Coordinates of C-alpha atoms and ligand atoms in Angstrom, one line a residue:
X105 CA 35.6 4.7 31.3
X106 CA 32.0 3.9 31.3
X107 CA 31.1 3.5 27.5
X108 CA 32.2 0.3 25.7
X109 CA 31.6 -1.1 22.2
X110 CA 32.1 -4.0 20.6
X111 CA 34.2 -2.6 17.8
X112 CA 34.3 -4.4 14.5
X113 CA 36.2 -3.9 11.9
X114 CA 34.9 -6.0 9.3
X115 CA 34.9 -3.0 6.4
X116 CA 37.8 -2.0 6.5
X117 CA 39.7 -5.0 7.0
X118 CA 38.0 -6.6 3.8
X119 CA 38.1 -3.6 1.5
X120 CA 41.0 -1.4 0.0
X121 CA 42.0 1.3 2.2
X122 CA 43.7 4.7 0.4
X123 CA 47.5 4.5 1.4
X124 CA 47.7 8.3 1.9
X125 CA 46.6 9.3 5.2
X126 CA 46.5 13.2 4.9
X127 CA 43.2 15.1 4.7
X128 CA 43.7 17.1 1.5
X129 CA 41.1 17.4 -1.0
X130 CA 42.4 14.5 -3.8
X131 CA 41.1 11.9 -5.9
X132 CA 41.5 8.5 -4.4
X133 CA 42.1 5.7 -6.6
X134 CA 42.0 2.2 -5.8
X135 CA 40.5 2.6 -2.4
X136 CA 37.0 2.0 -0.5
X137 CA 37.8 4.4 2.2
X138 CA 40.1 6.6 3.4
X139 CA 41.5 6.9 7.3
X140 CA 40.5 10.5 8.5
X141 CA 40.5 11.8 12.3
X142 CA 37.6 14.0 13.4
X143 CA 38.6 17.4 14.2
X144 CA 38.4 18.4 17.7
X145 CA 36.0 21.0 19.1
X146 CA 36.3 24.1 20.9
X147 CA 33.1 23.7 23.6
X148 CA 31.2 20.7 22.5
X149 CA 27.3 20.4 24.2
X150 CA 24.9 17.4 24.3
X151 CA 21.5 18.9 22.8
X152 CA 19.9 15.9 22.2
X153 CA 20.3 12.2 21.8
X154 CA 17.6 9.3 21.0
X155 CA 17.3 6.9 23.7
X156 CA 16.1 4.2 21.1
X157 CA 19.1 4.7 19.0
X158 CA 21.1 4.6 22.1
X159 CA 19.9 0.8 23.0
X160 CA 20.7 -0.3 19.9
X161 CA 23.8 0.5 20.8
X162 CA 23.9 -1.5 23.9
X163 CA 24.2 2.5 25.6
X164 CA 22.4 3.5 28.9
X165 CA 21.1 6.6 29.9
X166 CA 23.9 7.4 31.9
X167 CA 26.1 6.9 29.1
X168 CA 24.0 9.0 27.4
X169 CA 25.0 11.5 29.2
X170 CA 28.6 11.2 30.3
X171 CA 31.0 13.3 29.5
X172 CA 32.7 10.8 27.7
X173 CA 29.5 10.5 25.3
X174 CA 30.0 14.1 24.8
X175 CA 33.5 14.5 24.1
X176 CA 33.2 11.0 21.9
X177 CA 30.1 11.9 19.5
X178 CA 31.2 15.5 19.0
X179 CA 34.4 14.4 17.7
X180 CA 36.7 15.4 20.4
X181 CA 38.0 12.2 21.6
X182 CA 38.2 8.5 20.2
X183 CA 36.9 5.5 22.2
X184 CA 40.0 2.8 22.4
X185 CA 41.0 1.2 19.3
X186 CA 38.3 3.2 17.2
X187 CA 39.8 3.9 14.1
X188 CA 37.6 6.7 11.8
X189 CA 37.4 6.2 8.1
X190 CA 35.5 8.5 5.4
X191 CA 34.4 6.5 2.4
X192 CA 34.9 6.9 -1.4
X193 CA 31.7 7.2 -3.5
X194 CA 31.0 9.3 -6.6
X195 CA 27.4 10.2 -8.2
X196 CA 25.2 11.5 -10.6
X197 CA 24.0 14.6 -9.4
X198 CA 20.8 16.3 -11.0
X199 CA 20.9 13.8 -13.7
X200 CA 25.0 14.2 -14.5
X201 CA 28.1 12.3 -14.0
X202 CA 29.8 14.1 -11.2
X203 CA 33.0 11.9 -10.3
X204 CA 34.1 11.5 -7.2
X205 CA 32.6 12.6 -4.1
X206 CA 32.9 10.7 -1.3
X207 CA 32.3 11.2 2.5
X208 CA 33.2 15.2 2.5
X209 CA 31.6 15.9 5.9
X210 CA 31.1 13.1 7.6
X211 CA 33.0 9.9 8.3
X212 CA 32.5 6.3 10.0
X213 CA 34.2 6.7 13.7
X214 CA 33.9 2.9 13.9
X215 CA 31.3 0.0 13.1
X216 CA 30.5 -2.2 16.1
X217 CA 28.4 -5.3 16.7
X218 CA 25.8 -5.0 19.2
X219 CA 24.6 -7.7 22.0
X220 CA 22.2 -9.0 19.3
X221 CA 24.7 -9.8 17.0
X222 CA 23.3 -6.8 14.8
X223 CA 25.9 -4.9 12.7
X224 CA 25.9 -0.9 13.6
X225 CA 27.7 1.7 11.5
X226 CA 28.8 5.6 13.7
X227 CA 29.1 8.3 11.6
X228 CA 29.7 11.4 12.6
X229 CA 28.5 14.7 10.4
X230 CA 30.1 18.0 10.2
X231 CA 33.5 16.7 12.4
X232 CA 35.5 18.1 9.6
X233 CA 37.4 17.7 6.3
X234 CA 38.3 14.8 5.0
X235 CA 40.3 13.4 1.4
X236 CA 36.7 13.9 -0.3
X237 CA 35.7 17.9 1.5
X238 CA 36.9 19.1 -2.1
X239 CA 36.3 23.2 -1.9
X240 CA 34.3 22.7 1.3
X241 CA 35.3 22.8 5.2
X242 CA 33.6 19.1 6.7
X243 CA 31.7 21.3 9.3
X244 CA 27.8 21.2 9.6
X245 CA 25.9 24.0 11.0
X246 CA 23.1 23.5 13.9
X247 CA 20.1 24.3 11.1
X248 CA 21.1 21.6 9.1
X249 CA 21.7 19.3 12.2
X250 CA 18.3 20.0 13.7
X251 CA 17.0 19.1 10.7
X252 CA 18.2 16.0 10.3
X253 CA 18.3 14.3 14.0
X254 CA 14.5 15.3 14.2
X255 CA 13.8 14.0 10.7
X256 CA 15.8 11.0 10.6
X257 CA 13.9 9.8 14.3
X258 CA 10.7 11.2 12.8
X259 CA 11.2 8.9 9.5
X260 CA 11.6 5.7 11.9
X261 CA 8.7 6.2 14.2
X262 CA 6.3 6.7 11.2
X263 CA 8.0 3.3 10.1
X264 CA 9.9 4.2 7.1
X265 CA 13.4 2.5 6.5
X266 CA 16.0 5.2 7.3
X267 CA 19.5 5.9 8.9
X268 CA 18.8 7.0 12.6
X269 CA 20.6 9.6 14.7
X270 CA 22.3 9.1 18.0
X271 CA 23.3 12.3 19.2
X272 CA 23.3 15.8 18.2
X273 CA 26.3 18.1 20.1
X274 CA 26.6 22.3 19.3
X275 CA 30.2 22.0 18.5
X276 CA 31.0 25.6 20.5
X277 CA 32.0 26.6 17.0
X278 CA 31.6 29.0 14.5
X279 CA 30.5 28.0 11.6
X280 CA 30.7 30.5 8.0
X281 CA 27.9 29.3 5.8
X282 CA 26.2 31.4 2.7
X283 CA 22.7 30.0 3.0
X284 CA 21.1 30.4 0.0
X285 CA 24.3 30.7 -1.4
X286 CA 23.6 34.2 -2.8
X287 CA 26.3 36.0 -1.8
X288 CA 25.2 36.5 2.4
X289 CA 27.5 34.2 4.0
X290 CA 27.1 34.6 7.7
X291 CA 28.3 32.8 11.1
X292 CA 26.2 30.0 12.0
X293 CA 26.4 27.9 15.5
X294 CA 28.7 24.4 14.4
X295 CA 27.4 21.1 14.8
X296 CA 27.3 17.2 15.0
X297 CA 25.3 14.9 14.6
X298 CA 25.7 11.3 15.6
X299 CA 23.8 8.9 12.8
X300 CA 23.8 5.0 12.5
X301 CA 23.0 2.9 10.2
X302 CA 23.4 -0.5 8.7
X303 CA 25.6 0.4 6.3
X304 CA 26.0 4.0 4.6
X305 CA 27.1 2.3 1.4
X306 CA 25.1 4.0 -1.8
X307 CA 24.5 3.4 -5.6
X308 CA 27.6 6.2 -6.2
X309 CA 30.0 3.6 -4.2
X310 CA 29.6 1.1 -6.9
X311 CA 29.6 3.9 -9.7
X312 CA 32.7 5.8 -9.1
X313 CA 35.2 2.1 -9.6
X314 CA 32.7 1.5 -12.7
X315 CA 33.4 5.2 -14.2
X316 CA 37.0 4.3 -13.7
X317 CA 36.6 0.9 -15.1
X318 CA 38.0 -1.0 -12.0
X319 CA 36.1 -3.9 -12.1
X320 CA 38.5 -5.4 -10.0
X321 CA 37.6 -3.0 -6.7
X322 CA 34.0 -3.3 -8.1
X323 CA 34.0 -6.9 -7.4
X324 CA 35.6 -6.7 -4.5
X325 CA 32.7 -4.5 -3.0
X326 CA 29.8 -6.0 -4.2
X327 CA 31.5 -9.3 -3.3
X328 CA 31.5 -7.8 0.1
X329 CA 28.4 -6.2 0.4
X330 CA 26.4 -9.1 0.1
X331 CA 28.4 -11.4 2.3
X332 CA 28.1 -8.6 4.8
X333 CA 24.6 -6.6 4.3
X334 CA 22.7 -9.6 2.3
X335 CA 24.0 -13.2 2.7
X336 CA 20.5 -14.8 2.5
X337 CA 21.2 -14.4 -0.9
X338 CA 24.1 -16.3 -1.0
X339 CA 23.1 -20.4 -2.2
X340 CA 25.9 -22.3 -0.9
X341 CA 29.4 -20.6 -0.9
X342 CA 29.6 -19.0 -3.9
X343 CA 28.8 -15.9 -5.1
X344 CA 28.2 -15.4 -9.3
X345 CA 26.2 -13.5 -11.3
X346 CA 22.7 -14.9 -10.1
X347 CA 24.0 -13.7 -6.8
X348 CA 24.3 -10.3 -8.4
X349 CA 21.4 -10.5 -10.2
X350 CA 19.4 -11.0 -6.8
X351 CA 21.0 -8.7 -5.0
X352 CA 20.1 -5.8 -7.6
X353 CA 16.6 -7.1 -7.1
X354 CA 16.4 -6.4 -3.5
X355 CA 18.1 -2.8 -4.1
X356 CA 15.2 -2.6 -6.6
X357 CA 12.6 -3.8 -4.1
X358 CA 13.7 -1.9 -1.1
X359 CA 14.2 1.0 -2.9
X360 CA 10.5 1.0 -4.3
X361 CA 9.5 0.2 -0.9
X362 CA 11.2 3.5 0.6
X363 CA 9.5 5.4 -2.1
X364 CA 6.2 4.1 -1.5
X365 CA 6.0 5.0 2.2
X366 CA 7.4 8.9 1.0
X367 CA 4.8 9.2 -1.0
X368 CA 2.2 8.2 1.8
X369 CA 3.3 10.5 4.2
X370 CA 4.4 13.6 2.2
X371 CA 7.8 13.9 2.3
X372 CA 10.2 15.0 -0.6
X373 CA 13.7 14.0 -0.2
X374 CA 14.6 17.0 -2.0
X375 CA 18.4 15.6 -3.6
X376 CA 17.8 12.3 -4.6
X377 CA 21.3 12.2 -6.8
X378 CA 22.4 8.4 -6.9
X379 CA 25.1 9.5 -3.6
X380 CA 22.2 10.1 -1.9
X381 CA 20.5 6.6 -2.4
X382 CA 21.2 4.3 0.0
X383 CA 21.8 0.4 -1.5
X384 CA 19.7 -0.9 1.7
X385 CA 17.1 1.2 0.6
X386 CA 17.0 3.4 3.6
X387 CA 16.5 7.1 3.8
X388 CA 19.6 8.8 4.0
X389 CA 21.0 12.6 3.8
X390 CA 18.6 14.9 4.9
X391 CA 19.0 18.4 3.3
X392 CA 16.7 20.1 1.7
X393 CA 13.8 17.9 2.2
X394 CA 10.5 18.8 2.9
X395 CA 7.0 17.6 4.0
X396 CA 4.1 18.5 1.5
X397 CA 1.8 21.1 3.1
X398 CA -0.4 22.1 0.4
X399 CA -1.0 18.5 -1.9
X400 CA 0.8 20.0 -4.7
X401 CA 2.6 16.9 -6.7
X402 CA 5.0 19.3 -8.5
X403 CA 6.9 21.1 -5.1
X404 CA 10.3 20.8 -3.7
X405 CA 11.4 22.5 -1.0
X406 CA 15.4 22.2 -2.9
X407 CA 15.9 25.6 -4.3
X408 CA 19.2 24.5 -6.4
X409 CA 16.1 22.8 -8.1
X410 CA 13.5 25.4 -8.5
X411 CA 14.1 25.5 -12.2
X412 CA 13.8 22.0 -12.9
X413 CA 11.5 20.5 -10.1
X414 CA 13.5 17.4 -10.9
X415 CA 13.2 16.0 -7.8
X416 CA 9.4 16.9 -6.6
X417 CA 6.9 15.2 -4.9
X418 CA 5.5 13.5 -8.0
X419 CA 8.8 12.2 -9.9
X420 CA 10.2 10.4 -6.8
X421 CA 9.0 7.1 -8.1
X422 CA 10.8 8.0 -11.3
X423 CA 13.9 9.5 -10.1
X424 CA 14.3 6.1 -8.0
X425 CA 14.1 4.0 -11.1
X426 CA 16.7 6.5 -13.1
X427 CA 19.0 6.0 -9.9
X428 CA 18.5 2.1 -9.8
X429 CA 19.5 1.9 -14.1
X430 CA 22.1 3.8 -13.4
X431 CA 23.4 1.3 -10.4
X432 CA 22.3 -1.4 -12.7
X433 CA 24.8 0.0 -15.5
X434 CA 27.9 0.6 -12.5
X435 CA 27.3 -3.2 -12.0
X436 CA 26.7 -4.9 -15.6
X437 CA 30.8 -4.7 -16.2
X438 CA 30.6 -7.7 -13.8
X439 CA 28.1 -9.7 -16.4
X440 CA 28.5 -11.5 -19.7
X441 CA 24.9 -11.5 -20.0
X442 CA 22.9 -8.0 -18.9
X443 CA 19.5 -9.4 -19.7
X444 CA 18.8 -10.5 -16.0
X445 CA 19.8 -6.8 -15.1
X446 CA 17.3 -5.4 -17.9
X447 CA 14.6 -7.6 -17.2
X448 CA 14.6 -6.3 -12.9
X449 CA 14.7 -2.9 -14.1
X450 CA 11.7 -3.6 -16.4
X451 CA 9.9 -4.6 -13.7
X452 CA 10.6 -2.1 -11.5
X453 CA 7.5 0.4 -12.8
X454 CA 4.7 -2.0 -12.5
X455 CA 6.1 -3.4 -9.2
X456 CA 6.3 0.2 -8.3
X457 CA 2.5 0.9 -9.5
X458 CA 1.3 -2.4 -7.7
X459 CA 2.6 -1.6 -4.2
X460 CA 1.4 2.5 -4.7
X461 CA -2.4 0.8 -5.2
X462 CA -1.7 -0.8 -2.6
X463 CA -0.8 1.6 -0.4
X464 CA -3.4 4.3 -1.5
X465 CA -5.9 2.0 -1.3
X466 CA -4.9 1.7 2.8
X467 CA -5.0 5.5 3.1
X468 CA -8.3 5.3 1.7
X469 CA -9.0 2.4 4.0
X470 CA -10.7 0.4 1.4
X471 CA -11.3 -3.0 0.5
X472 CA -10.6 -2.7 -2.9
X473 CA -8.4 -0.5 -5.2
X474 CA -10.6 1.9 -7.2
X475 CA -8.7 3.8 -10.3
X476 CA -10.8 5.6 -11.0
X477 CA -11.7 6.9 -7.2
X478 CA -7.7 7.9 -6.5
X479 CA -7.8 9.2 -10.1
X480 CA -10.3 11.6 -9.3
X481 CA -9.3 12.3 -6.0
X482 CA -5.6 13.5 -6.8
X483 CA -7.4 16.0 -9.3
X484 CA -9.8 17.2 -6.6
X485 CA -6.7 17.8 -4.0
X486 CA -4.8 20.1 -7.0
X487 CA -7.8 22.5 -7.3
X488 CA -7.6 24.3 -4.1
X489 CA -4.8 24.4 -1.2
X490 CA -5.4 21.1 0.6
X491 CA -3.1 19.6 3.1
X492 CA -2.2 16.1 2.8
X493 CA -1.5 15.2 6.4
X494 CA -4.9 16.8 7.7
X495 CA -7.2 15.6 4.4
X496 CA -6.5 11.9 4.8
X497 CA -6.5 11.9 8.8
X498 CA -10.0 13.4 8.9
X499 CA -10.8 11.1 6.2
X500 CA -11.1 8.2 8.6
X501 CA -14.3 10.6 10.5
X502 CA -16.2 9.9 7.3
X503 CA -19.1 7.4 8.0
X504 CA -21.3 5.2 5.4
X505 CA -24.2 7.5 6.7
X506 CA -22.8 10.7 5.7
X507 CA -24.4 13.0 3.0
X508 CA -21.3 14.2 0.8
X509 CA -22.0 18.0 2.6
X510 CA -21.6 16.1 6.0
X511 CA -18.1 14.6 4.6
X512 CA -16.9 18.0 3.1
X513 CA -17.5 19.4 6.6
X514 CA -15.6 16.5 8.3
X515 CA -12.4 17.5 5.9
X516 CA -12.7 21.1 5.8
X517 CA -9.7 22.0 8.3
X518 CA -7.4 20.7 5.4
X519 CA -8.3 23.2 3.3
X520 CA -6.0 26.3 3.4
X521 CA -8.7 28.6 1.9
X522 CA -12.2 27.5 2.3
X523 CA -13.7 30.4 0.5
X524 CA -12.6 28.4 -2.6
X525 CA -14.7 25.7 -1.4
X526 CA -17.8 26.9 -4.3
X527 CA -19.2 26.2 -7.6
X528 CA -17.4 23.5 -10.1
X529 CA -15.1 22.7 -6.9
X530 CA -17.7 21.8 -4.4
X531 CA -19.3 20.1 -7.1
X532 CA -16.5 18.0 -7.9
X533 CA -15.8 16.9 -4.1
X534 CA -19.7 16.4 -3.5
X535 CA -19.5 14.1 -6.8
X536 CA -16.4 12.3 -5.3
X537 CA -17.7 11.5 -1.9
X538 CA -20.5 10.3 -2.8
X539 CA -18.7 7.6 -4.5
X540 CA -16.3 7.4 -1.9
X541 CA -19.5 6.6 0.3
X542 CA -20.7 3.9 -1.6
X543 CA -17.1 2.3 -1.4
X544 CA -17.6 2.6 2.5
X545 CA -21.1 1.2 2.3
X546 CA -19.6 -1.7 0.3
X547 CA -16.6 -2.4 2.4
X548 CA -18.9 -2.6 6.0
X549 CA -15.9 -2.9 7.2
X550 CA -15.5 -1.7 11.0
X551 CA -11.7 -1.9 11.6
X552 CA -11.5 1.1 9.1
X553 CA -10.8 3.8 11.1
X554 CA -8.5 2.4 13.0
X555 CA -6.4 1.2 10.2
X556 CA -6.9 4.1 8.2
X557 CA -5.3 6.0 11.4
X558 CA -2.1 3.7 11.5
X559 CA -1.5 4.5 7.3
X560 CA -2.3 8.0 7.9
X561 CA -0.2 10.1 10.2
X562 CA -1.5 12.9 12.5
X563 CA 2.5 14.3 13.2
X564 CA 4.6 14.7 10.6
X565 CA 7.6 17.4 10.9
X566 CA 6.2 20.2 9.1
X567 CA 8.3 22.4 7.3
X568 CA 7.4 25.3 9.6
X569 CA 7.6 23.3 12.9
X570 CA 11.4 22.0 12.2
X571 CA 12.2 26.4 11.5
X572 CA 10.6 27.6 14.5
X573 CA 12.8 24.5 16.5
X574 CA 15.8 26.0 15.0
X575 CA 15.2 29.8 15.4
X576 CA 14.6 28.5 19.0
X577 CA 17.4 26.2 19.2
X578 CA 19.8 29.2 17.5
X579 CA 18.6 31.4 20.4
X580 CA 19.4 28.9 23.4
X581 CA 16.0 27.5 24.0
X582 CA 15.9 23.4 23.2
X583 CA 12.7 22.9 24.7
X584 CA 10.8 22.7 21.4
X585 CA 13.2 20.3 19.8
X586 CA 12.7 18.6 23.0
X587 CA 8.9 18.9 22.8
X588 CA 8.9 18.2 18.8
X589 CA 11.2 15.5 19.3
X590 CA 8.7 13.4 22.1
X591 CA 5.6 14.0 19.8
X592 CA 7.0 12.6 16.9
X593 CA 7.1 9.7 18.2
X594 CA 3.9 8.8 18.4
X595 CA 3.0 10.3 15.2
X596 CA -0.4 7.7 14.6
X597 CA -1.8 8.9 17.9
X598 CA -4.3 11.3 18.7
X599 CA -2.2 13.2 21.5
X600 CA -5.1 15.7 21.5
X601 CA -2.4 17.8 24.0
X602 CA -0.4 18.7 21.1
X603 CA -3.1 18.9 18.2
X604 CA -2.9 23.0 18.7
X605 CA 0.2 23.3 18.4
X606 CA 1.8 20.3 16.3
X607 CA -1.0 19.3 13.8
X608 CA -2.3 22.3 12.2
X609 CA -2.2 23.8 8.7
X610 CA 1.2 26.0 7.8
X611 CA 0.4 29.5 8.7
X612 CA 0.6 32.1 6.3
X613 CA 3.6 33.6 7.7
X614 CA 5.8 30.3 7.0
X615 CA 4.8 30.2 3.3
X616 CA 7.4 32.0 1.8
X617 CA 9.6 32.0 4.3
X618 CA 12.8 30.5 4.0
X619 CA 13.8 27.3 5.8
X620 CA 10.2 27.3 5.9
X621 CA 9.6 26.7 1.6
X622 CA 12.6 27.4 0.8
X623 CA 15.7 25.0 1.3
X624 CA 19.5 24.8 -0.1
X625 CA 22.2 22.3 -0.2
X626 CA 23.9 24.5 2.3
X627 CA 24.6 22.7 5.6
Ligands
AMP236 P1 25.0 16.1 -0.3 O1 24.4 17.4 -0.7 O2 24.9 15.8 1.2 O3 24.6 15.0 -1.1 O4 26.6 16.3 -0.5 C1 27.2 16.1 -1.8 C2 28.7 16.0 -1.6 O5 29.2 17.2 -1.1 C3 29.1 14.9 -0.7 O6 30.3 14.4 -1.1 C4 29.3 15.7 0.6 O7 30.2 15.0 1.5 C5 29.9 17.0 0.1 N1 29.7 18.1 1.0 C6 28.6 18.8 1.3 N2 28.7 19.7 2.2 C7 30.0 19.7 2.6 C8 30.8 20.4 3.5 N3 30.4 21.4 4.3 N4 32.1 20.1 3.6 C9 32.7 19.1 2.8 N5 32.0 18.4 1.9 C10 30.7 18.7 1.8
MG237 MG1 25.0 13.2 0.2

């Protein structure tokens, strides 16, 4: 045997384990976790893996691609004393209490500490049912898995907190999903996918003992949790309320942090139900997200949310700070006093607003944040198709010399219709980059561009991009995800090599198509 870890078992020796060890669908009561074995594989198949993740992991290449690697990621075989657990966690979905759900398809295979002392939780997604799979079968199709090895990798290199991926294996499998679930259920290739993280704990782990009012397992978790994922917050030995009270802050700060960096770079989590937020404020389940093409503040790519657009590009902020009362309520059972808890959620909209300014004000590489500039600016990118990626990259081009004509020219490959590009609209833009000018003229500041180029992405994983990887991918040919895969790595770079193919404007054939604009739940 070639692959070793150092295996630690810290979570589940310190928290409840459910005493029934048989995978049916049940409720679990009383429990953190439940012990679950992956279910084995018919002809499991390395497609990918991520190097980075892989050193983290204190894995070499040629571990990487072992057999062993293989057989252990897909879920066919168990490295020495791991010991696989799926955890309990309920959630508010769509804005309602939805009891428990808990790890249905995916489950912890172990936690290890790597050379650098750093604290690594494996889980694997789609190796089958578990206590929590309710109507569902714990399987994951290769769509779904594309989707979220590229975007998780994707996430990282663009420097956003997420879970990463390790590995993604085609199980050999069939797989029968209804995509759209419309009454067209068809075979789709199975899947794994390797991801790591931290911790996967989320604001639905703390929830579910607080919607069955035991405070006692409550404690025992958050008690945990912050010894384990947060002791800096610990003064002295003890842990009380103020210990609580901080901890909720930094869920509140590195939540807002998460959501800041979405909203720069486009991307629409798509589900954000309180199971899907992650209590070290990290990106986690990828399913229906989406990139924004067309800077349209109101899209989601979810259609389970078409009706509603609860979860669009524009509410993110909002939806986080729902998400956070709502862990701040699963938590105030521990307090005689919920003021401090109030008082951090209070805060969390102008803290919110403060680091947004912030963060615009980079993408506009200015020196100064200018209200009424962004103000005007979001209204000029809502009155024609304009993509965001391309707009704000060719945005850095724009020199204190330029005549606003000169500037519209500079940005004009972000617009999806340039045709539109007349009257009261060209006015408006001409009117806005002119001031946008002056700023420039102000600022003299010459380390713009370059900045402007590290806030502003040229590679993000279009919509359309991450389809045509898995029509590929479904057909037998990986080198696009491959391809995809390298690029996105370097997303601030010019990489003029792949601007034709990976940094244009969606073409007209992927705007209604599904996987495309179109996403579901189904996975
Ligand atoms: P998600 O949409 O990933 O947030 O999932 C919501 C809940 O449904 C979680 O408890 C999942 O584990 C569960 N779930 C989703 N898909 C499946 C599946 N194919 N099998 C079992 N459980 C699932
Ligand atoms: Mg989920």
């Amino acid at each position: 045997m070639s692959i070793s870890f150092n295996i630690d078992t810290t979570f589940t020796d310190n928290l409840p384990a459910d005493p029934v060890t048989h995978n049916t669908p049940r409720q679990v009561a009383g429990a953190c976790y439940s012990w679950v074995q992956p279910k084995p594989t018919n002809m499991p198949r390395l497609l990918i893996h991520s190097p980075e993740v892989a050193e983290l992991l204190d894995l070499n290449k040629d571990d990487c691609l072992s057999d062993e690697f293989t057989e252990i990621f897909s879920g066919n075989a168990l490295w020495d004393s791991m010991k696989p657990y799926a955890m309990c966690y309920g959630g508010h979905q769509f804005g309602n209490w939805a009891g428990q759900l808990g790890d249905g398809r995916a489950m912890t295979i172990t936690d290890i500490v790597n050379k650098h002392g750093e604290r690594w939780s494996l889980q694997l997604k789609g190796a089958g049912e578990t206590p929590y799979s309710r109507t569902a079968d714990g399987l994951a199709v290769l769509r779904s898995s594309v989707r979220e090895f590229l975007c998780s990798e994707a996430m990282f290199h663009l420097g956003i907190p997420t879970t990463r991926a390790l590995s993604l294996c085609a199980t050999g499998d069939q797989v029968w999903r209804d995509m759209f679930y419309d009454g067209h259920p068809e075979y789709e290739h199975g899947a794994v996918v390797c991801r790591v993280a931290p911790s996967f704990l989320r604001f639905g782990s703390f929830e579910i003992f607080a919607s069955r009012n035991d405070i006692k397992t409550l404690r025992t978790l958050l008690d945990f949790t912050i010894r384990t994922y947060s002791p800096h917050l610990i003064e002295g030995d003890n842990i009380n309320t103020d210990t609580y009270t901080r901890w909720f802050a930094e869920v509140c700060d590195t939540t807002k942090t998460m959501i800041v960096h979405w909203q720069r770079v486009g991307f629409v989590h798509g589900v954000m139900n309180t199971d899907n937020m992650s209590i070290l404020g990290l990106t986690i389940d990828y399913g229906p997200y989406g990139w924004l093409e067309d800077y349209n503040p109101d899209w989601t790519p979810n259609t389970t949310d078409a009706t509603n657009h609860r979860y669009a590009f524009g509410k993110q902020a909002s939806i986080a700070h729902w998400n956070l009362a709502k862990l701040g309520e699963a938590i105030a059972p521990l307090f005689e006093d919920v003021q401090p808890l109030q008082q951090i959620i209070n805060n969390y909209a102008p803290n919110y607003k403060q680091a947004w300014q912030a963060m615009m004000q980079q993408k506009l590489g200015l020196n100064t944040f200018d209200e009424g500039l962004v103000e005007q600016l979001m209204h000029n990118l809502e009155q024609m198709e304009t993509d965001m990626t391309i707009f704000f990259r060719k945005l850095a081009d724009i020199q204190a010399s330029d005549s606003p004509k000169q500037c519209l020219n500079k940005v004009r490959d972000a617009f999806y219709a340039t045709g539109d590009l007349k009257d009261k609209v060209a006015d408006v833009w001409a009117s806005w980059f002119e001031s946008y000018v002056q700023h420039i003229k102000k600022d003299e500041n010459n380390t713009r561009k370059t900045s402007m180029n590290q806030t502003n992405p040229k590679y993000v994983l279009r919509n359309y991009l991450a389809q045509l990887v898995i029509d590929k991918a479904n057909a037998g040919d990986l080198s696009m995800l491959h391809e995809l895969f390298e690029v996105l790595k370097k997303p601030y770079d010019e990489q003029p090599e792949h601007e034709a193919k990976y940094a244009q404007k969606r073409p007209d054939w992927a705007k209604e198509k599904a996987g495309c604009s179109m996403l579901s739940c189904s996975s």
